[in-house]
Amino acid sequence: MVNILLLLNIIFIIVDLTIYKSMRVKAPSYVYLYYSHIIISLLIILWLVLLNLQENKRFTSLNPKFFYSSFLNLILYWGVFMGLNNAYIGGQITGYIVCVLATSVYLYLKPVEAFLTYSSSLIILIVSLVFTVNNQNLLYTHIINASIVVILSYIISKINFLNFLKEFIHKKKILQSKQELEKINFKLKEYEKLRTDFFANISHELKTPINVIFCAEQIIDFSLKQNQCNNDNLSKYLKMIKQNSYRLTRLIGNLIDITKIDALNFEVKLINADIIQVVEDITMSVAAFVEDKGISLIFDTEVEEKVIAFDPNQIERVILNLLSNAIKFTDKAGEIFVSIYLENNNVCISVKDTGIGIPDNMLNSIFDRFIQVDNALPKNHEGSGIGLSLVKSLVEMHNGSINVKSKLGEGSEFIVSLPDTIIPNSQQTLDSTNMENDYIKKINIEFSDIYQ
Ligand code: ADP
């Protein structure tokens, strides 16, 4: 736009120097017109030079807004000056109008700013004309011209500004999408790393019990061939085979379940049953195992009976999982407390230990899949980092929640909150036949990564 304006002014100068040359002697207005074209051309050249310097970052301290406004005002007031001195010719401020429109298109002035800048220069022009022009019609022509300039410059600035705004919003949206994509990419990379770590970990987890089973089988085989097999040895190695088979069963079971949960293919079978009874029974069934490890197990409840809707098998699994962690991370002479209380329409089950605790920075992530606290695992225990994530999913499937409080070196407390609701008109009841055998199997599976 500025280039077109420059070209236009150069053509005007050529016209001034050729066609209007003789007229300049007779009418002073042609002299002003001639100087006006030269000055506007010089201003445009100055504008282009400054713009170039700024684009090449040689003028970084220059405020572009100040730069634009100075240029615009110079042109405007030159136009005012020219208009005043050409007062006696009708339509003489045409050049002025061209300058104003051209610059307002080019400048990124906000509509209100454009309106104020143009109107203030034009008020000066009109007031001066009132004092200098005697011809009423001529004065009206000037006022109409001036008003058109203000209105047009306002409209052009508005269109320009809106386009500028649209472009800005568009760029911002692109930037936002780019940032979102980067975030997703980062998450994908993190997930990919987690997946790789998981496979490395799972391979180790699968290989260890399989190796133990093979070794035990070879020893038994060798002893049989050598006729050195006695009952004590046989039962020791059979026990090893059994425990490691349970470990494999647990790992594979957990893997199948998290895959089912991910595929939304896992359902909890809710029935109305006494939650206190279920938690107490499963806790008491591990008492001998816990005490064998030199740890005390204390059970306490605020209410004697509480019937709510839950899946007894899955809640037993949750409690066993929390108990198995509590045993893993608590030393001899430590204590484990299991307590039940009611709070805000929820039944809360707390499993608290006096073990090694969890560092603050890990408290939020231990429920994430495959996350284990570095070096937290005592040497003779193993873990895959799936347990708590599965526990969380199972509790959430009951519309409940799980929270943890812990202090490094002092112990941890896991609190499971289940909603105090029942299924209306449900006929299903808890099947208590064969409960003992069932518990033994479940404990063998859930505690299989704790070695004696
Ligand atoms: P894992 O199978 O490895 O035990 P979990 O998901 O059950 O996996 O537990 C994740 C991690 O949380 C554990 O590796 C351990 O670092 C930490 N953790 C869980 N329970 C306890 C606890 N009671 N005391 C200390 N740390 C715990």
Short mmCIF file of C-alpha atoms in Angstrom, two decimals, residues 195-445:
data_model
loop_
_atom_site.label_atom_id
_atom_site.label_comp_id
_atom_site.label_asym_id
_atom_site.label_seq_id
_atom_site.Cartn_x
_atom_site.Cartn_y
_atom_site.Cartn_z
CA ARG A 195 5.42 -49.94 28.29
CA THR A 196 9.04 -50.89 27.56
CA ASP A 197 9.88 -50.85 31.28
CA PHE A 198 6.77 -52.92 31.92
CA PHE A 199 7.77 -55.62 29.46
CA ALA A 200 11.28 -55.73 30.91
CA ASN A 201 9.80 -55.99 34.41
CA ILE A 202 7.15 -58.55 33.47
CA SER A 203 9.68 -60.72 31.66
CA HIS A 204 11.77 -60.72 34.83
CA GLU A 205 8.68 -61.41 36.95
CA LEU A 206 7.69 -64.34 34.75
CA LYS A 207 11.19 -65.74 34.41
CA THR A 208 12.03 -65.77 38.12
CA PRO A 209 9.29 -68.19 39.28
CA ILE A 210 9.71 -70.34 36.15
CA ASN A 211 13.44 -70.66 36.88
CA VAL A 212 12.74 -71.58 40.50
CA ILE A 213 10.20 -74.22 39.39
CA PHE A 214 12.68 -75.73 36.88
CA CYS A 215 15.48 -75.79 39.44
CA ALA A 216 13.29 -77.46 42.07
CA GLU A 217 12.10 -80.02 39.50
CA GLN A 218 15.71 -80.79 38.46
CA ILE A 219 16.82 -81.21 42.07
CA ILE A 220 13.91 -83.59 42.76
CA ASP A 221 14.65 -85.51 39.55
CA PHE A 222 18.36 -85.75 40.39
CA SER A 223 17.67 -86.88 43.98
CA LEU A 224 15.25 -89.55 42.74
CA LYS A 225 17.82 -90.87 40.25
CA GLN A 226 20.50 -90.91 42.91
CA ASN A 227 18.12 -92.47 45.40
CA GLN A 228 18.87 -89.60 47.78
CA CYS A 229 15.37 -88.28 48.02
CA ASN A 230 14.00 -87.89 51.54
CA ASN A 231 10.61 -86.59 52.56
CA ASP A 232 11.92 -83.33 54.05
CA ASN A 233 13.74 -82.38 50.87
CA LEU A 234 10.85 -83.42 48.70
CA SER A 235 8.35 -81.35 50.66
CA LYS A 236 10.74 -78.33 50.68
CA TYR A 237 11.08 -78.36 46.88
CA LEU A 238 7.40 -79.12 46.30
CA LYS A 239 6.59 -76.11 48.48
CA MET A 240 8.90 -73.98 46.31
CA ILE A 241 7.16 -75.22 43.18
CA LYS A 242 3.76 -74.49 44.71
CA GLN A 243 4.61 -70.96 45.86
CA ASN A 244 6.13 -70.01 42.52
CA SER A 245 3.17 -71.50 40.65
CA TYR A 246 0.93 -69.25 42.77
CA ARG A 247 3.14 -66.31 41.93
CA LEU A 248 2.70 -67.02 38.24
CA THR A 249 -1.04 -67.48 38.73
CA ARG A 250 -1.27 -64.11 40.50
CA LEU A 251 0.77 -62.26 37.92
CA ILE A 252 -1.09 -63.71 34.97
CA GLY A 253 -4.46 -63.18 36.73
CA ASN A 254 -3.62 -59.53 37.43
CA LEU A 255 -2.45 -59.00 33.84
CA ILE A 256 -5.65 -60.53 32.45
CA ASP A 257 -7.74 -58.36 34.78
CA ILE A 258 -6.06 -55.06 33.94
CA THR A 259 -6.43 -55.89 30.25
CA LYS A 260 -10.14 -56.62 30.82
CA ILE A 261 -10.55 -53.39 32.82
CA ASP A 262 -8.87 -51.41 30.02
CA ALA A 263 -11.19 -53.00 27.49
CA LEU A 264 -14.18 -52.18 29.78
CA ASN A 265 -14.79 -55.89 29.88
CA PHE A 266 -14.56 -56.41 33.63
CA GLU A 267 -17.62 -56.35 35.83
CA VAL A 268 -17.99 -56.36 39.59
CA LYS A 269 -20.81 -58.59 40.85
CA LEU A 270 -22.48 -56.48 43.52
CA ILE A 271 -24.56 -58.16 46.22
CA ASN A 272 -25.90 -56.91 49.53
CA ALA A 273 -23.69 -58.37 52.27
CA ASP A 274 -22.14 -57.51 55.62
CA ILE A 275 -18.89 -55.71 54.76
CA ILE A 276 -17.67 -55.89 58.38
CA GLN A 277 -17.94 -59.69 58.35
CA VAL A 278 -16.11 -60.04 55.01
CA VAL A 279 -13.23 -57.72 56.00
CA GLU A 280 -12.91 -59.27 59.45
CA ASP A 281 -12.90 -62.84 58.10
CA ILE A 282 -10.26 -62.17 55.45
CA THR A 283 -8.10 -60.23 57.94
CA MET A 284 -8.33 -62.97 60.57
CA SER A 285 -7.50 -65.63 58.00
CA VAL A 286 -4.04 -64.06 57.50
CA ALA A 287 -3.39 -63.54 61.22
CA ALA A 288 -1.28 -66.69 61.60
CA PHE A 289 0.79 -65.82 58.50
CA VAL A 290 1.41 -62.25 59.73
CA GLU A 291 2.28 -63.31 63.25
CA ASP A 292 4.67 -65.89 61.84
CA LYS A 293 6.62 -62.94 60.47
CA GLY A 294 6.85 -61.35 63.92
CA ILE A 295 4.33 -58.63 63.05
CA SER A 296 1.20 -57.92 65.15
CA LEU A 297 -2.15 -57.70 63.39
CA ILE A 298 -4.91 -55.71 65.09
CA PHE A 299 -8.50 -55.58 63.85
CA ASP A 300 -10.97 -52.99 65.07
CA THR A 301 -14.42 -51.85 63.98
CA GLU A 302 -16.74 -48.98 64.92
CA VAL A 303 -19.90 -50.95 64.00
CA GLU A 304 -20.68 -54.63 64.41
CA GLU A 305 -22.65 -55.05 61.21
CA LYS A 306 -23.06 -53.02 58.04
CA VAL A 307 -24.83 -54.31 54.94
CA ILE A 308 -23.85 -52.56 51.72
CA ALA A 309 -23.68 -53.49 48.03
CA PHE A 310 -20.22 -54.77 47.06
CA ASP A 311 -18.46 -57.65 45.32
CA PRO A 312 -17.06 -59.79 48.19
CA ASN A 313 -14.49 -61.53 45.99
CA GLN A 314 -13.04 -58.28 44.69
CA ILE A 315 -13.07 -56.52 48.07
CA GLU A 316 -11.29 -59.52 49.61
CA ARG A 317 -8.72 -59.20 46.86
CA VAL A 318 -8.32 -55.46 47.63
CA ILE A 319 -7.82 -56.10 51.35
CA LEU A 320 -5.41 -58.99 50.72
CA ASN A 321 -3.41 -56.80 48.34
CA LEU A 322 -3.14 -53.97 50.88
CA LEU A 323 -2.27 -56.47 53.62
CA SER A 324 0.37 -58.13 51.44
CA ASN A 325 2.00 -54.70 50.81
CA ALA A 326 1.81 -53.87 54.53
CA ILE A 327 3.57 -57.17 55.35
CA LYS A 328 6.17 -56.68 52.59
CA PHE A 329 7.14 -53.22 53.81
CA THR A 330 6.98 -53.76 57.58
CA ASP A 331 9.87 -55.16 59.56
CA LYS A 332 9.73 -57.70 62.38
CA ALA A 333 8.10 -56.32 65.58
CA GLY A 334 6.06 -53.91 63.49
CA GLU A 335 2.28 -53.57 63.62
CA ILE A 336 -0.56 -53.70 61.12
CA PHE A 337 -3.97 -52.25 61.99
CA VAL A 338 -7.13 -52.97 60.04
CA SER A 339 -10.03 -50.77 61.10
CA ILE A 340 -13.50 -49.99 59.82
CA TYR A 341 -15.49 -46.82 60.49
CA LEU A 342 -18.37 -44.85 58.96
CA GLU A 343 -17.82 -41.37 57.55
CA ASN A 344 -20.01 -39.13 55.33
CA ASN A 345 -22.22 -41.93 54.03
CA ASN A 346 -19.17 -44.08 53.31
CA VAL A 347 -17.79 -47.22 54.88
CA CYS A 348 -14.05 -46.64 55.34
CA ILE A 349 -11.61 -49.54 55.62
CA SER A 350 -8.17 -48.52 56.79
CA VAL A 351 -5.06 -50.71 56.46
CA LYS A 352 -2.27 -49.06 58.41
CA ASP A 353 1.28 -50.24 59.05
CA THR A 354 4.37 -49.11 60.92
CA GLY A 355 6.66 -49.97 57.99
CA ILE A 356 9.17 -48.10 55.86
CA GLY A 357 6.67 -45.51 54.55
CA ILE A 358 6.50 -43.85 51.13
CA PRO A 359 8.33 -40.66 50.12
CA ASP A 360 6.03 -37.61 49.63
CA ASN A 361 6.91 -37.24 45.95
CA MET A 362 5.72 -40.80 45.23
CA LEU A 363 2.39 -40.63 47.05
CA ASN A 364 0.46 -39.54 43.94
CA SER A 365 2.07 -42.00 41.56
CA ILE A 366 2.04 -45.30 43.45
CA PHE A 367 -1.49 -45.94 42.14
CA ASP A 368 -0.24 -45.59 38.56
CA ARG A 369 0.41 -48.81 36.76
CA PHE A 370 3.94 -50.28 36.95
CA ILE A 371 5.12 -47.64 39.44
CA GLN A 372 7.37 -48.80 42.25
CA VAL A 373 9.27 -46.68 44.71
CA ASP A 374 12.98 -46.93 43.89
CA ASN A 375 14.81 -49.36 46.17
CA ALA A 376 11.76 -49.61 48.40
CA LEU A 377 11.49 -53.34 47.98
CA PRO A 378 13.35 -55.28 50.62
CA LYS A 379 15.69 -57.80 48.99
CA ASN A 380 13.62 -60.94 49.49
CA HIS A 381 10.38 -59.49 48.10
CA GLU A 382 9.29 -58.96 44.57
CA GLY A 383 6.65 -56.84 42.91
CA SER A 384 5.41 -55.87 39.50
CA GLY A 385 3.88 -52.48 40.32
CA ILE A 386 0.43 -53.61 39.18
CA GLY A 387 -1.16 -54.33 42.57
CA LEU A 388 -2.22 -50.82 43.66
CA SER A 389 -3.40 -49.78 40.21
CA LEU A 390 -5.64 -52.86 40.13
CA VAL A 391 -6.85 -52.14 43.68
CA LYS A 392 -7.72 -48.56 42.65
CA SER A 393 -9.65 -49.74 39.59
CA LEU A 394 -11.56 -52.34 41.63
CA VAL A 395 -12.49 -49.78 44.30
CA GLU A 396 -13.55 -47.23 41.67
CA MET A 397 -15.77 -49.87 40.05
CA HIS A 398 -17.66 -49.85 43.36
CA ASN A 399 -17.97 -46.02 43.01
CA GLY A 400 -15.54 -45.80 45.91
CA SER A 401 -12.12 -44.21 46.34
CA ILE A 402 -8.71 -45.07 47.82
CA ASN A 403 -6.34 -42.65 49.54
CA VAL A 404 -2.95 -42.96 51.12
CA LYS A 405 -1.25 -41.16 53.98
CA SER A 406 2.37 -41.95 54.69
CA LYS A 407 5.51 -40.72 56.40
CA LEU A 408 8.89 -42.03 55.41
CA GLY A 409 10.28 -44.25 58.16
CA GLU A 410 7.02 -44.13 60.17
CA GLY A 411 4.48 -46.11 58.14
CA SER A 412 1.63 -45.91 55.68
CA GLU A 413 -2.15 -45.92 55.83
CA PHE A 414 -4.37 -46.88 52.89
CA ILE A 415 -8.05 -45.92 53.27
CA VAL A 416 -10.68 -47.52 51.04
CA SER A 417 -14.04 -45.69 51.06
CA LEU A 418 -17.08 -47.54 49.75
CA PRO A 419 -20.48 -45.87 49.35
CA ASP A 420 -23.09 -46.86 51.93
CA THR A 421 -25.71 -48.04 49.42
CA ILE A 422 -27.66 -51.25 48.86
CA ILE A 423 -29.30 -52.84 45.84
CA PRO A 424 -33.07 -52.71 46.35
CA ASN A 425 -34.91 -56.07 46.22
CA SER A 426 -31.75 -58.11 45.69
CA GLN A 427 -32.16 -61.81 46.47
CA GLN A 428 -28.49 -62.76 46.10
CA THR A 429 -26.64 -63.57 49.31
CA LEU A 430 -23.09 -64.34 50.27
CA ASP A 431 -22.21 -67.99 49.63
CA SER A 432 -20.25 -69.06 52.71
CA THR A 433 -19.74 -72.72 51.79
CA ASN A 434 -16.16 -73.81 51.35
CA MET A 435 -15.04 -70.40 52.64
CA GLU A 436 -11.95 -71.71 54.43
CA ASN A 437 -10.48 -73.48 51.40
CA ASP A 438 -11.28 -70.47 49.34
CA TYR A 439 -9.37 -68.17 51.72
CA ILE A 440 -6.34 -70.47 51.77
CA LYS A 441 -6.17 -70.41 47.99
CA LYS A 442 -6.64 -66.65 47.80
CA ILE A 443 -3.98 -66.00 50.46
CA ASN A 444 -1.57 -68.37 48.74
CA ILE A 445 -2.05 -66.45 45.52
#
